[in-house]
Each structure stands twice: as structure tokens, then as C-alpha cells.
CSV table of C-alpha atoms and ligand atoms in Angstrom, one decimal:
chain,number,residue,atom,x,y,z
A,206,MET,CA,8.6,-5.2,22.4
A,207,LYS,CA,8.1,-2.0,20.5
A,208,THR,CA,6.7,-3.0,17.1
A,209,LEU,CA,3.7,-1.9,15.1
A,210,GLY,CA,2.3,-2.9,11.8
A,211,VAL,CA,0.6,-0.3,9.7
A,212,VAL,CA,-1.6,-1.8,7.0
A,213,GLY,CA,-4.2,-0.7,4.5
A,214,ALA,CA,-7.7,-1.7,5.6
A,215,GLN,CA,-9.5,-1.0,2.2
A,216,TRP,CA,-8.4,-1.2,-1.4
A,217,GLY,CA,-5.1,0.8,-1.0
A,218,ASP,CA,-4.4,4.5,-1.0
A,219,GLU,CA,-5.8,4.9,2.5
A,220,GLY,CA,-3.0,7.3,3.6
A,221,LYS,CA,-0.4,4.7,4.8
A,222,GLY,CA,2.5,6.9,3.6
A,223,LYS,CA,1.3,9.9,5.7
A,224,VAL,CA,0.5,7.8,8.8
A,225,VAL,CA,3.9,6.0,8.6
A,226,ASP,CA,5.7,9.3,8.1
A,227,VAL,CA,3.9,10.7,11.2
A,228,LEU,CA,4.6,7.6,13.4
A,229,ALA,CA,8.2,7.3,12.1
A,230,ALA,CA,9.1,10.4,14.1
A,231,GLN,CA,9.2,7.9,17.0
A,232,ALA,CA,10.7,4.9,15.1
A,233,ASP,CA,14.2,3.6,14.7
A,234,VAL,CA,13.4,1.2,11.8
A,235,VAL,CA,10.7,1.3,9.1
A,236,ALA,CA,10.4,-1.9,7.0
A,237,ARG,CA,8.3,-2.7,3.9
A,238,TYR,CA,7.4,-6.4,3.7
A,239,SER,CA,5.5,-6.8,0.4
A,240,GLY,CA,4.6,-5.5,-3.0
A,241,GLY,CA,6.8,-3.3,-5.2
A,242,ASN,CA,6.4,-0.1,-7.1
A,243,ASN,CA,2.7,-0.7,-7.6
A,244,ALA,CA,2.5,1.2,-4.3
A,245,GLY,CA,2.5,5.0,-4.2
A,246,HIS,CA,2.7,6.5,-0.7
A,247,THR,CA,2.5,10.2,-0.2
A,248,LEU,CA,4.3,12.2,2.4
A,249,VAL,CA,3.6,16.0,2.8
A,250,MET,CA,5.8,18.2,5.0
A,251,ASP,CA,5.7,22.0,5.0
A,252,GLY,CA,4.2,21.9,1.5
A,253,LYS,CA,7.0,19.6,0.2
A,254,LYS,CA,5.6,16.3,-1.2
A,255,ILE,CA,7.5,13.1,-1.5
A,256,ILE,CA,5.9,10.0,-3.1
A,257,THR,CA,7.6,6.7,-2.2
A,258,HIS,CA,7.1,3.6,-4.3
A,259,LEU,CA,9.7,1.2,-2.9
A,260,VAL,CA,11.5,3.1,-0.2
A,261,PRO,CA,9.8,2.9,3.2
A,262,SER,CA,8.0,6.1,4.3
A,263,GLY,CA,10.4,6.6,7.2
A,264,CYS,CA,12.8,8.1,4.8
A,265,ALA,CA,12.1,11.7,5.9
A,266,TYR,CA,13.9,11.3,9.3
A,267,LYS,CA,17.7,11.3,9.8
A,268,GLY,CA,18.9,8.1,11.4
A,269,THR,CA,15.9,6.0,10.7
A,270,ALA,CA,16.7,2.7,9.0
A,271,CYS,CA,14.6,2.1,5.9
A,272,VAL,CA,14.4,-1.6,5.1
A,273,LEU,CA,13.1,-3.5,2.0
A,274,GLY,CA,12.2,-7.0,2.9
A,275,ALA,CA,12.4,-10.4,1.2
A,276,GLY,CA,8.6,-10.3,0.4
A,277,MET,CA,9.1,-7.3,-1.9
A,278,VAL,CA,9.7,-7.2,-5.6
A,279,ILE,CA,12.3,-4.6,-6.7
A,280,ASP,CA,12.7,-2.9,-10.0
A,281,VAL,CA,16.3,-1.6,-9.5
A,282,ASP,CA,16.1,1.1,-12.1
A,283,VAL,CA,13.0,2.5,-10.3
A,284,LEU,CA,14.7,2.2,-6.8
A,285,GLN,CA,17.8,4.0,-8.0
A,286,ASP,CA,15.7,6.9,-9.4
A,287,GLU,CA,13.6,7.1,-6.2
A,288,VAL,CA,16.6,7.1,-3.9
A,289,ALA,CA,18.2,9.8,-6.0
A,290,GLY,CA,15.0,11.9,-5.8
A,291,ILE,CA,14.8,11.5,-2.0
A,292,GLN,CA,18.5,12.2,-1.6
A,293,GLY,CA,17.9,15.4,-3.6
A,294,HIS,CA,15.9,16.6,-0.6
A,295,GLY,CA,18.9,16.0,1.6
A,296,LEU,CA,17.4,12.8,3.1
A,297,LEU,CA,18.2,9.1,3.2
A,298,ARG,CA,21.9,8.5,3.6
A,299,ASP,CA,23.2,5.3,1.9
A,300,ASP,CA,23.7,3.6,5.3
A,301,GLU,CA,20.1,4.2,6.2
A,302,LEU,CA,18.8,2.0,3.4
A,303,LYS,CA,18.9,-1.8,3.6
A,304,VAL,CA,17.8,-4.3,1.0
A,305,SER,CA,17.1,-8.0,1.5
A,306,LEU,CA,19.2,-10.4,-0.5
A,307,ASP,CA,16.1,-12.5,-0.9
A,308,ALA,CA,13.8,-9.9,-2.4
A,309,HIS,CA,12.9,-10.7,-6.0
A,310,LEU,CA,13.9,-8.5,-9.0
A,311,ILE,CA,11.4,-7.1,-11.5
A,312,MET,CA,12.9,-7.6,-14.9
A,313,PRO,CA,12.1,-5.6,-18.0
A,314,TYR,CA,10.3,-8.6,-19.4
A,315,HIS,CA,8.0,-8.7,-16.3
A,316,ARG,CA,6.9,-5.1,-17.0
A,317,GLU,CA,6.4,-5.9,-20.7
A,318,LEU,CA,4.4,-9.0,-20.0
A,319,ASP,CA,2.2,-7.1,-17.5
A,320,GLY,CA,1.4,-4.4,-20.0
A,321,LEU,CA,0.9,-6.8,-23.0
A,322,ARG,CA,-1.4,-9.0,-21.0
A,323,GLU,CA,-3.5,-6.1,-19.8
A,324,ASP,CA,-3.8,-4.9,-23.3
A,325,SER,CA,-4.9,-8.3,-24.6
A,326,ARG,CA,-7.6,-8.8,-21.9
A,327,ILE,CA,-11.1,-7.9,-22.8
A,328,GLY,CA,-14.0,-6.7,-20.6
A,329,ALA,CA,-14.3,-8.3,-17.2
A,330,ALA,CA,-11.0,-10.1,-17.8
A,331,LYS,CA,-9.0,-6.8,-17.3
A,332,ILE,CA,-7.5,-6.4,-13.8
A,333,GLY,CA,-6.4,-2.8,-14.3
A,334,THR,CA,-2.9,-3.6,-12.9
A,335,THR,CA,-0.4,-0.8,-12.5
A,336,ARG,CA,1.7,-2.4,-15.4
A,337,ARG,CA,4.8,-2.4,-13.2
A,338,GLY,CA,5.5,-6.1,-13.7
A,339,ILE,CA,4.3,-7.1,-10.2
A,340,GLY,CA,2.1,-10.1,-11.2
A,341,PRO,CA,4.6,-11.7,-13.6
A,342,CYS,CA,7.5,-11.3,-11.1
A,343,TYR,CA,5.6,-13.0,-8.3
A,344,GLU,CA,4.4,-15.6,-10.7
A,345,ALA,CA,8.1,-16.4,-11.5
A,346,LYS,CA,8.8,-16.5,-7.7
A,347,ALA,CA,6.0,-19.0,-7.1
A,348,ALA,CA,7.2,-21.0,-10.1
A,349,ARG,CA,10.7,-21.2,-8.5
A,350,ARG,CA,12.4,-19.5,-11.5
A,351,GLY,CA,12.4,-16.0,-10.0
A,352,ILE,CA,15.6,-13.9,-9.8
A,353,LYS,CA,16.6,-12.7,-6.3
A,354,VAL,CA,18.8,-9.8,-5.4
A,355,ARG,CA,21.5,-12.3,-4.2
A,356,ASP,CA,21.6,-13.8,-7.8
A,357,LEU,CA,23.1,-10.5,-9.0
A,358,PHE,CA,26.3,-11.4,-7.2
A,359,ASP,CA,26.7,-14.8,-8.9
A,360,PRO,CA,26.8,-14.1,-12.7
A,361,ASN,CA,26.9,-17.8,-13.6
A,362,THR,CA,23.7,-18.6,-11.8
A,363,LEU,CA,22.2,-15.4,-13.1
A,364,ARG,CA,22.8,-16.4,-16.7
A,365,VAL,CA,21.3,-19.9,-16.2
A,366,ARG,CA,18.2,-18.3,-14.5
A,367,LEU,CA,17.8,-15.7,-17.2
A,368,GLU,CA,18.0,-18.4,-19.9
A,369,GLY,CA,15.4,-20.5,-18.0
A,370,ASN,CA,13.1,-17.5,-17.9
A,371,ALA,CA,13.6,-16.7,-21.5
A,372,ALA,CA,12.5,-20.3,-22.3
A,373,ALA,CA,9.4,-19.9,-20.1
A,374,VAL,CA,8.2,-16.5,-21.4
A,375,ASP,CA,9.5,-15.9,-24.9
A,376,ALA,CA,6.7,-17.6,-26.7
A,377,GLU,CA,4.1,-15.6,-24.7
A,378,LEU,CA,5.9,-12.3,-25.3
A,379,LEU,CA,6.0,-12.9,-29.0
A,380,HIS,CA,2.5,-14.2,-29.2
A,381,LEU,CA,1.3,-11.0,-27.4
A,382,GLY,CA,3.1,-8.8,-29.9
A,383,ALA,CA,6.5,-8.1,-28.4
A,384,SER,CA,9.2,-7.4,-31.0
A,385,ARG,CA,11.6,-9.9,-29.5
A,386,GLY,CA,12.1,-12.3,-26.5
A,387,VAL,CA,14.2,-11.9,-23.4
A,388,ASP,CA,17.7,-10.4,-24.3
A,389,VAL,CA,19.8,-12.3,-21.9
A,390,ASP,CA,23.1,-10.6,-22.8
A,391,ALA,CA,21.7,-7.1,-22.4
A,392,LEU,CA,20.2,-8.1,-19.0
A,393,LEU,CA,23.5,-9.5,-17.8
A,394,LYS,CA,25.0,-6.1,-18.6
A,395,SER,CA,22.4,-4.2,-16.7
A,396,ALA,CA,22.7,-6.7,-13.9
A,397,SER,CA,26.3,-5.9,-13.3
A,398,GLY,CA,25.5,-2.2,-12.8
A,399,TRP,CA,22.6,-3.1,-10.5
A,400,ALA,CA,24.9,-5.4,-8.4
A,401,ARG,CA,27.5,-2.6,-8.0
A,402,TRP,CA,24.9,-0.1,-6.9
A,403,LEU,CA,23.1,-2.6,-4.5
A,404,GLU,CA,26.3,-4.1,-3.0
A,405,PRO,CA,26.6,-1.7,-0.1
A,406,LEU,CA,22.9,-1.8,0.7
A,407,VAL,CA,22.2,-5.6,0.9
A,408,CYS,CA,22.0,-7.5,4.2
A,409,ASP,CA,20.2,-10.2,6.1
A,410,VAL,CA,17.1,-8.2,6.8
A,411,GLY,CA,15.5,-10.7,9.1
A,412,ALA,CA,18.5,-10.6,11.4
A,413,VAL,CA,18.8,-6.8,11.3
A,414,ILE,CA,15.1,-6.4,12.3
A,415,ASP,CA,15.2,-9.2,14.9
A,416,ASP,CA,18.3,-7.7,16.5
A,417,ALA,CA,16.7,-4.2,16.6
A,418,ILE,CA,13.6,-5.7,18.3
A,419,THR,CA,15.8,-7.5,20.9
A,420,ASP,CA,17.7,-4.3,21.5
A,421,GLY,CA,14.4,-2.5,22.4
A,422,LYS,CA,14.4,-0.4,19.2
A,423,ARG,CA,11.0,0.8,17.8
A,424,VAL,CA,10.2,-0.9,14.6
A,425,LEU,CA,7.3,0.0,12.2
A,426,PHE,CA,6.2,-2.5,9.5
A,427,GLU,CA,4.8,-0.6,6.6
A,428,GLY,CA,2.1,-2.3,4.5
A,429,ALA,CA,1.4,-1.7,0.9
A,430,GLN,CA,-1.9,-2.0,-1.0
A,431,GLY,CA,-4.9,-2.9,1.3
A,432,ALA,CA,-6.7,-5.9,2.8
A,433,LEU,CA,-9.2,-6.1,-0.1
A,434,LEU,CA,-6.4,-6.4,-2.6
A,435,ASP,CA,-4.9,-9.4,-0.7
A,436,VAL,CA,-4.3,-12.4,-2.9
A,437,ASP,CA,-6.1,-14.7,-0.5
A,438,HIS,CA,-8.6,-12.6,1.3
A,439,GLY,CA,-9.3,-9.8,-1.2
A,440,THR,CA,-11.7,-9.5,-4.2
A,441,TYR,CA,-9.9,-12.2,-6.2
A,442,PRO,CA,-9.0,-12.1,-9.1
A,443,TYR,CA,-9.1,-8.3,-8.9
A,444,VAL,CA,-6.3,-8.2,-6.4
A,445,THR,CA,-2.5,-7.8,-6.3
A,446,SER,CA,-0.2,-10.8,-6.1
A,447,THR,CA,0.8,-10.6,-2.4
A,448,THR,CA,-0.3,-11.0,1.2
A,449,THR,CA,-1.0,-7.4,1.9
A,450,THR,CA,-2.5,-8.2,5.3
A,451,ALA,CA,-0.6,-8.3,8.6
A,452,GLY,CA,0.1,-12.0,8.1
A,453,GLY,CA,2.6,-11.0,5.4
A,454,ILE,CA,4.8,-9.0,7.8
A,455,SER,CA,6.4,-12.0,9.3
A,456,ALA,CA,6.8,-14.0,6.1
A,457,GLY,CA,8.0,-10.9,4.1
A,458,LEU,CA,10.6,-9.9,6.6
A,459,GLY,CA,11.9,-13.1,8.0
A,460,ILE,CA,10.8,-12.6,11.7
A,461,GLY,CA,8.4,-14.6,13.7
A,462,PRO,CA,4.7,-13.5,14.1
A,463,THR,CA,5.3,-13.3,17.8
A,464,LYS,CA,7.4,-10.2,17.2
A,465,ILE,CA,4.4,-8.2,16.0
A,466,ARG,CA,3.0,-6.4,19.0
A,467,SER,CA,0.1,-4.5,17.5
A,468,VAL,CA,-1.4,-3.7,14.1
A,469,TRP,CA,-3.1,-0.5,13.1
A,470,GLY,CA,-5.3,-0.4,10.0
A,471,ILE,CA,-5.6,2.7,7.9
A,472,THR,CA,-9.0,3.7,6.4
A,473,LYS,CA,-10.2,6.7,4.7
A,474,ALA,CA,-13.3,8.3,6.1
A,475,TYR,CA,-14.9,7.1,2.8
A,476,THR,CA,-13.7,4.5,0.2
A,477,THR,CA,-11.8,4.6,-3.0
A,478,ARG,CA,-10.6,2.0,-5.4
A,479,VAL,CA,-8.4,2.1,-8.5
A,480,GLY,CA,-8.4,-0.8,-11.1
A,481,ALA,CA,-11.2,-3.2,-11.8
A,482,GLY,CA,-13.3,-5.4,-9.5
A,483,PRO,CA,-16.2,-5.2,-7.0
A,484,PHE,CA,-16.7,-2.0,-5.1
A,485,PRO,CA,-20.0,-2.3,-3.3
A,486,THR,CA,-20.3,1.2,-1.9
A,487,ARG,CA,-19.2,3.1,-5.0
A,488,ALA,CA,-21.1,6.3,-5.3
A,489,GLU,CA,-23.0,7.2,-8.4
A,490,GLY,CA,-22.8,10.2,-10.8
A,491,GLU,CA,-22.4,13.6,-9.2
A,492,ALA,CA,-21.7,12.2,-5.7
A,493,GLU,CA,-18.7,10.3,-6.9
A,494,GLU,CA,-17.4,13.3,-8.8
A,495,GLN,CA,-17.8,15.4,-5.6
A,496,ILE,CA,-15.7,13.0,-3.6
A,497,ARG,CA,-13.0,12.6,-6.2
A,498,ALA,CA,-12.7,16.4,-6.6
A,499,ALA,CA,-12.7,17.1,-2.8
A,500,GLY,CA,-10.2,14.4,-2.1
A,501,GLY,CA,-8.0,14.8,-5.2
A,502,GLU,CA,-8.5,11.1,-5.8
A,503,PHE,CA,-6.0,10.4,-8.6
A,504,GLY,CA,-3.5,7.5,-8.3
A,505,ALA,CA,-0.1,8.4,-6.8
A,506,THR,CA,1.5,5.7,-9.0
A,507,THR,CA,-0.4,5.8,-12.3
A,508,GLY,CA,-2.4,9.1,-12.1
A,509,ARG,CA,-5.6,7.1,-12.9
A,510,PRO,CA,-8.8,8.6,-11.5
A,511,ARG,CA,-9.9,6.6,-8.4
A,512,ASP,CA,-13.4,5.3,-8.1
A,513,CYS,CA,-15.0,6.8,-5.0
A,514,GLY,CA,-17.8,6.0,-2.6
A,515,TRP,CA,-18.9,5.7,1.0
A,516,LEU,CA,-17.4,4.1,4.0
A,517,ASP,CA,-18.1,0.3,3.9
A,518,LEU,CA,-18.3,-0.9,7.5
A,519,PRO,CA,-18.9,-4.6,6.7
A,520,ALA,CA,-15.7,-4.5,4.6
A,521,LEU,CA,-13.8,-2.7,7.3
A,522,ARG,CA,-15.0,-5.3,9.9
A,523,PHE,CA,-13.6,-7.9,7.6
A,524,ALA,CA,-10.3,-6.1,7.3
A,525,ALA,CA,-10.1,-5.8,11.1
A,526,ARG,CA,-10.6,-9.5,11.4
A,527,VAL,CA,-8.1,-10.7,8.8
A,528,ASN,CA,-5.5,-8.3,10.1
A,529,GLY,CA,-6.2,-8.7,13.8
A,530,LEU,CA,-6.3,-4.9,14.0
A,531,THR,CA,-5.7,-3.3,17.4
A,532,GLY,CA,-6.2,0.3,16.2
A,533,LEU,CA,-7.8,2.2,13.3
A,534,CYS,CA,-6.4,5.4,11.8
A,535,VAL,CA,-9.2,7.4,10.0
A,536,THR,CA,-7.8,9.7,7.3
A,537,LYS,CA,-9.3,12.4,5.1
A,538,LEU,CA,-12.0,13.4,7.5
A,539,ASP,CA,-11.5,16.9,6.2
A,540,VAL,CA,-12.5,15.7,2.7
A,541,LEU,CA,-15.8,14.2,4.0
A,542,ALA,CA,-16.5,17.5,5.6
A,543,MET,CA,-16.5,19.2,2.2
A,544,LEU,CA,-19.4,17.1,0.9
A,545,PRO,CA,-23.0,18.3,0.8
A,546,GLU,CA,-24.3,14.9,2.1
A,547,VAL,CA,-22.5,12.0,3.8
A,548,MET,CA,-23.6,8.4,3.7
A,549,VAL,CA,-22.4,5.2,5.3
A,550,CYS,CA,-23.0,1.5,4.9
A,551,ARG,CA,-23.4,-0.6,8.1
A,552,ALA,CA,-24.6,-3.8,6.4
A,553,TYR,CA,-25.4,-5.4,3.1
A,554,ARG,CA,-28.8,-6.5,2.0
A,555,ASP,CA,-30.1,-10.1,2.8
A,556,GLY,CA,-27.4,-10.6,5.5
A,557,VAL,CA,-24.6,-10.9,2.9
A,558,THR,CA,-21.2,-10.9,4.6
A,559,PRO,CA,-17.8,-10.4,2.9
A,560,GLY,CA,-16.1,-13.5,4.4
A,561,ARG,CA,-18.8,-16.0,3.5
A,562,ASP,CA,-20.4,-14.5,0.4
A,563,GLY,CA,-17.6,-12.4,-1.1
A,564,PHE,CA,-18.2,-8.9,-2.4
A,565,SER,CA,-19.8,-9.4,-5.8
A,566,ARG,CA,-23.2,-10.0,-4.3
A,567,ALA,CA,-22.9,-7.2,-1.7
A,568,GLN,CA,-25.7,-4.6,-2.0
A,569,PRO,CA,-25.2,-1.9,0.6
A,570,ILE,CA,-27.8,-0.5,2.8
A,571,TYR,CA,-27.1,3.2,3.3
A,572,GLU,CA,-27.8,5.7,6.1
A,573,THR,CA,-27.4,9.4,5.6
A,574,LEU,CA,-25.6,11.0,8.5
A,575,SER,CA,-26.9,14.2,10.2
A,576,GLY,CA,-24.7,17.2,11.1
A,577,TRP,CA,-22.6,17.0,7.9
A,578,GLY,CA,-22.8,19.3,4.9
A,579,ASP,CA,-22.0,22.4,6.9
A,580,PRO,CA,-19.5,24.6,5.0
A,581,ALA,CA,-17.8,25.6,8.3
A,582,LEU,CA,-16.9,21.9,9.1
A,583,GLN,CA,-13.8,21.6,6.9
A,584,SER,CA,-12.0,24.6,8.3
A,585,LEU,CA,-12.9,23.6,11.9
A,586,LEU,CA,-11.5,20.1,11.2
A,587,ARG,CA,-8.3,21.2,9.5
A,588,ALA,CA,-7.5,23.4,12.4
A,589,ALA,CA,-8.3,20.8,15.0
A,590,ARG,CA,-5.3,19.2,16.8
A,591,SER,CA,-7.1,17.4,19.7
A,592,LEU,CA,-10.3,15.3,20.0
A,593,SER,CA,-12.0,18.0,22.0
A,594,GLU,CA,-11.7,20.4,18.9
A,595,ILE,CA,-13.5,17.9,16.7
A,596,PRO,CA,-17.1,18.9,15.8
A,597,THR,CA,-19.9,16.7,17.3
A,598,ALA,CA,-21.0,15.2,13.9
A,599,VAL,CA,-17.5,14.0,13.3
A,600,ARG,CA,-17.1,12.6,16.8
A,601,GLU,CA,-20.4,10.7,16.4
A,602,TYR,CA,-19.1,9.3,13.1
A,603,LEU,CA,-15.9,8.1,14.8
A,604,ASP,CA,-18.0,6.5,17.6
A,605,LEU,CA,-20.1,4.7,15.0
A,606,ILE,CA,-16.9,3.3,13.3
A,607,GLU,CA,-15.5,2.1,16.6
A,608,GLN,CA,-18.7,0.5,17.6
A,609,GLU,CA,-19.3,-1.2,14.3
A,610,VAL,CA,-15.8,-2.4,13.7
A,611,GLY,CA,-14.9,-3.1,17.3
A,612,VAL,CA,-11.5,-1.5,17.1
A,613,PRO,CA,-10.5,1.8,18.8
A,614,VAL,CA,-9.7,4.8,16.7
A,615,THR,CA,-6.0,5.7,17.4
A,616,LEU,CA,-5.2,8.5,14.9
A,617,LEU,CA,-7.1,11.0,12.8
A,618,GLY,CA,-6.1,12.7,9.5
A,619,VAL,CA,-7.6,16.2,9.1
A,620,GLY,CA,-5.4,17.2,6.1
A,621,PRO,CA,-2.5,16.0,4.0
A,622,ASP,CA,0.4,17.6,5.9
A,623,ARG,CA,2.1,15.5,8.6
A,624,THR,CA,1.1,18.2,11.1
A,625,GLU,CA,-2.6,17.8,10.2
A,626,THR,CA,-3.0,14.8,12.4
A,627,ILE,CA,-4.6,14.0,15.8
A,628,SER,CA,-2.9,11.3,17.7
A,629,LEU,CA,-5.2,9.4,20.1
A,630,ALA,CA,-2.9,6.5,21.3
A,631,ASP,CA,0.7,5.7,21.8
A,632,PRO,CA,1.9,3.6,18.8
A,633,PHE,CA,4.6,1.8,20.8
B,870,GDP,P1,-1.2,5.3,0.5
B,870,GDP,O1,-1.0,4.6,-0.7
B,870,GDP,O2,-2.0,4.6,1.5
B,870,GDP,O3,0.1,5.8,1.2
B,870,GDP,O4,-2.0,6.6,0.1
B,870,GDP,P2,-1.7,7.6,-1.2
B,870,GDP,O5,-0.6,8.4,-0.8
B,870,GDP,O6,-1.7,6.8,-2.4
B,870,GDP,O7,-3.1,8.4,-1.2
B,870,GDP,C1,-3.5,9.1,-0.1
B,870,GDP,C2,-3.7,10.6,-0.5
B,870,GDP,O8,-4.4,11.3,0.5
B,870,GDP,C3,-2.4,11.4,-0.6
B,870,GDP,O9,-2.5,12.4,-1.6
B,870,GDP,C4,-2.2,12.0,0.7
B,870,GDP,O10,-1.4,13.2,0.7
B,870,GDP,C5,-3.6,12.3,1.1
B,870,GDP,N1,-3.9,12.3,2.5
B,870,GDP,C6,-3.5,11.4,3.5
B,870,GDP,N2,-4.2,11.7,4.7
B,870,GDP,C7,-4.9,12.8,4.4
B,870,GDP,C8,-5.9,13.5,5.2
B,870,GDP,O11,-6.1,13.2,6.4
B,870,GDP,N3,-6.5,14.6,4.6
B,870,GDP,C9,-6.3,14.9,3.3
B,870,GDP,N4,-7.0,15.9,2.8
B,870,GDP,N5,-5.5,14.2,2.6
B,870,GDP,C10,-4.8,13.2,3.1
B,871,IMO,P1,-0.8,1.5,-2.3
B,871,IMO,O1,0.3,0.9,-1.5
B,871,IMO,C1,-4.3,1.1,-4.8
B,871,IMO,C2,-4.3,-2.3,-7.6
B,871,IMO,C3,-4.2,-2.0,-9.1
B,871,IMO,C4,-5.0,-3.2,-9.6
B,871,IMO,C5,-4.6,-4.4,-8.7
B,871,IMO,C6,-3.4,-5.2,-9.3
B,871,IMO,O2,-0.4,2.9,-2.9
B,871,IMO,O3,-2.0,1.6,-1.5
B,871,IMO,P2,-0.8,-4.9,-9.6
B,871,IMO,O4,-0.1,-3.8,-10.4
B,871,IMO,O5,-0.5,-4.9,-8.1
B,871,IMO,O6,-0.8,-6.2,-10.2
B,871,IMO,O7,-2.4,-4.4,-9.7
B,871,IMO,O8,-4.1,-3.8,-7.5
B,871,IMO,N1,-3.2,-1.7,-6.8
B,871,IMO,C7,-3.4,-0.7,-6.0
B,871,IMO,N2,-4.4,0.1,-5.7
B,871,IMO,N3,-3.1,1.3,-4.1
B,871,IMO,C8,-2.1,0.5,-4.3
B,871,IMO,O9,-0.9,0.6,-3.6
B,871,IMO,C9,-2.1,-0.5,-5.3
B,871,IMO,N4,-1.3,-1.5,-5.7
B,871,IMO,C10,-1.9,-2.2,-6.6
B,871,IMO,O10,-4.8,-0.8,-9.4
B,871,IMO,O11,-6.4,-3.0,-9.4
B,872,MG,MG1,-1.1,4.8,-2.8
């Protein structure tokens, strides 16, 4: 079986897009299983940058199927624009894109509710969502009044569903300051356009992927967000609304968990977070500014500055456990090499652990690493294409990560371009 899950092992933005783009050179199918356009995955090839929000990051190869699974939530207007943008680069033929009939649709009123709710929250109640309608859409799904892609092809059911949703959310919309409630007629009109556009793309995604696996094809499962944004295992309530961890692959695509051969977690060489919630190893003052500037740490979806800090090994150990990681990809080593001083957290004070105690009480114990802070380090790293070309201080850092997390390092990122990668293991 040639399947591999690629998941975020931190709070998102670890470099999943780049890693999936690199690995997709060897894949036949790349499938997203959860989330929506809260994700922003960056691919860089020969100076050309593509940011995917809904389309899987295998889109830069001809002949690779890009699949959007049932666990996703889809804003069709956003998907149409994104596909047009990618096709403008001469990529992603229509027959390479496949959309699950069971994915849920983000409606304009989900987006509006998301924004109005964020605006109405005060202080610690603010989640800092991406305002893309993710939470309200998954909320409707769990309440069994969500609207699936398949409903677009049945206008009678769709009208009944929309009216049910209007009854459920109109009062809240108006209370929060919206000028009007859900406009069912206007939505039915948009929906007929969405149906026409989606019609050639929809399919039984579970069957497509299962058949591909049976035929010996190479299938990549692309995660969105990260382990610590997982709705069950993350820093709740400061999380997204989905199972971001590897457990979501099977549920979100409609294949059995026994079809997932291995799972690689992506981690930056340091840590970032965007949005509210606990971040134990966040750096202070100038150190944070230095990391943000060196790493260009601004959100690929919202452009917000990301909070930045040091690698949190207890959090990474936790992510390795909840995902059952079999490999770790360490990205942005070149960025760490630009910093005057590098710190790492191996443990929290008083024996606090993420699984038992959560993250809000976590107080990191730091060590400063030797051998970093050398101005020559970054150019050495960016030029390196094999482990033997990696400077000693960096190799020692990788050894420390492997030893503390108990998972082998399988891929290194030494720059944003797909060529700035060192592969240490066969993904399939
Ligand atoms: P994702 O959401 O996990 O796909 O990550 P994002 O695309 O949101 O953010 C990762 C950022 O880091 C993007 O700007 C990438 O181009 C960039 N990036 C990824 N890997 C590397 C790396 O190894 N070195 C550097 N310098 N940049 C990287
Ligand atoms: P990728 O796939 C980083 C964060 C938001 C907010 C919380 C909830 O690019 O790694 P939501 O809009 O999902 O309800 O917001 O989750 N968040 C992300 N942070 N990367 C992401 O995706 C994220 N998707 C959601 O900032 O804190
Ligand atoms: Mg991102």
C-alpha cells in the first residue's frame, strides 16, 4: 500500500503546502480531508508562488488527481476563483479535480456569522478565527442542518434546507447587527450556478481513493491546520472546528484507517501561531520580532502577523502521539540560522505535560543551543542538498529533535522553493 498522510504537528503554517508539493512529484493522488479556506498552503517553484486554500497542493503536477473530501467545507465562490488562478498558470485540468458529494457548503451567512461573532466577542472570548465561515458551517453540519454539495442537485431539498437554516440563524444575525436575515431566493439563484460549475467535478471520493489504493497508486493525504488546533486534542476553545490530526483522514475521505500506511508530521524548526490561545514558547520582544522578520511570518490566508517563538518539544511529542507519526519533516531551518541566538524547550516546569495538564499552565524550561548565531550558517544551509552538507550545529539540533520526539526526521526544509529540500526517507 503506497499511502502517506502529511499533517501539521504544531499550530498550522508549518510548511505543509511546500512538503506536499515536493512529495506530490511521486504521487498519483493528493487528497484534502478536512477544513476549508481557513487553510493557506504555499508552493514556491522557480520564484513562482501559488497559495492554495481549498485545492490540494498536488495541483502543480500534470496528471495528479486533486481530491476534496467529505470532511471539508467548501465555499464554492472561493473554489472557483482559486481554480481559475491555478489554471491561469497552465495547471490543473478540470478532469484532475474531484469534489466529494458529501462535503458541506460554506454559505454567505456562515461567513457573516463568523465575522459578526468575532466582532462581538470581548477579550479572552475572541478566538481570532479566519472569518471564513468555518465554525458556523461545521456547527450546522453537527446540528444536522448543513447543506452538502449533493443538495445542490436537488433544488426542492435545497429550498427546505435553506429555509430551515434561515429559521435557525436569522435571529442571531439580526441581533449581531446584520442588515437582514438569510435571503433564500438569492441563495437558490447562486446555487444553480454552483451546481452547473461543480457538476463535472463531483464524485464518490471514498470509492475513487480506495480504488486508487487497490490499484497500487501512490496517494498523499494532505492535512490542514495543525495538531494543536484539533477540535478534540488542541488548545480548546482556541482551535478550529475539525479533526486536524491523522484520525481525520479516514473519516474525512471515506476510507478505512487500515489504508493509511504512514503519517509524517510537519514542524517548523521553531514555532508560530496565528489567532488567540495558549502558546507556551512564544518569544518576547525583540526575539519575536527577529523570528517574524527572518521567517516572513505573516498569514498566507489573512495576512495577520504570526506570533513567533521557540521549538516546543513537549508539544511536538504530544503531536507525534496523537497522530501516530512515523516521520518528521523539519522546515525553515534556514530561518533559524539567521537568528543571533537559538533556544529550545525540552520540558515544562513542575512536570506539566500537554496531554494531562493542557497548555495553559505550561511554563517552558529553555536551553540555548551552541553553534548557532553564525552569519555563514544560512548560506551554507540554503545551498545544502544532502545531510552531509548540513553544518554540525544543525545536525545536533536534528538529533535532539529525533531523540526527544522519538520519531525519525525524514525531510528538511532549507528554503521556500521546492528545490530547497533535503529528502532523508522514501515517502512511499
Ligand atoms: P502551511 O499552511 O503549513 O502550508 O504553511 P504556509 O504556507 O501557511 O506557511 C509556510 C511559509 O513558509 C510559506 O511562506 C512557505 O513558502 C515557507 N516555507 C516553507 N518551508 C520553508 C523552508 O524550509 N524555508 C523557508 N525559508 N521558508 C519555507
Ligand atoms: P493552515 O492549513 C494557522 C486558526 C485561526 C484561529 C483558529 C480558528 O494554513 O496551516 P477558524 O477560521 O478555523 O475557525 O479559526 O484556527 N487557523 C489557522 N492557523 N494555519 C491554518 O491553516 C489555520 N486555520 C485556522 O487563526 O486561531
Ligand atoms: Mg498556512
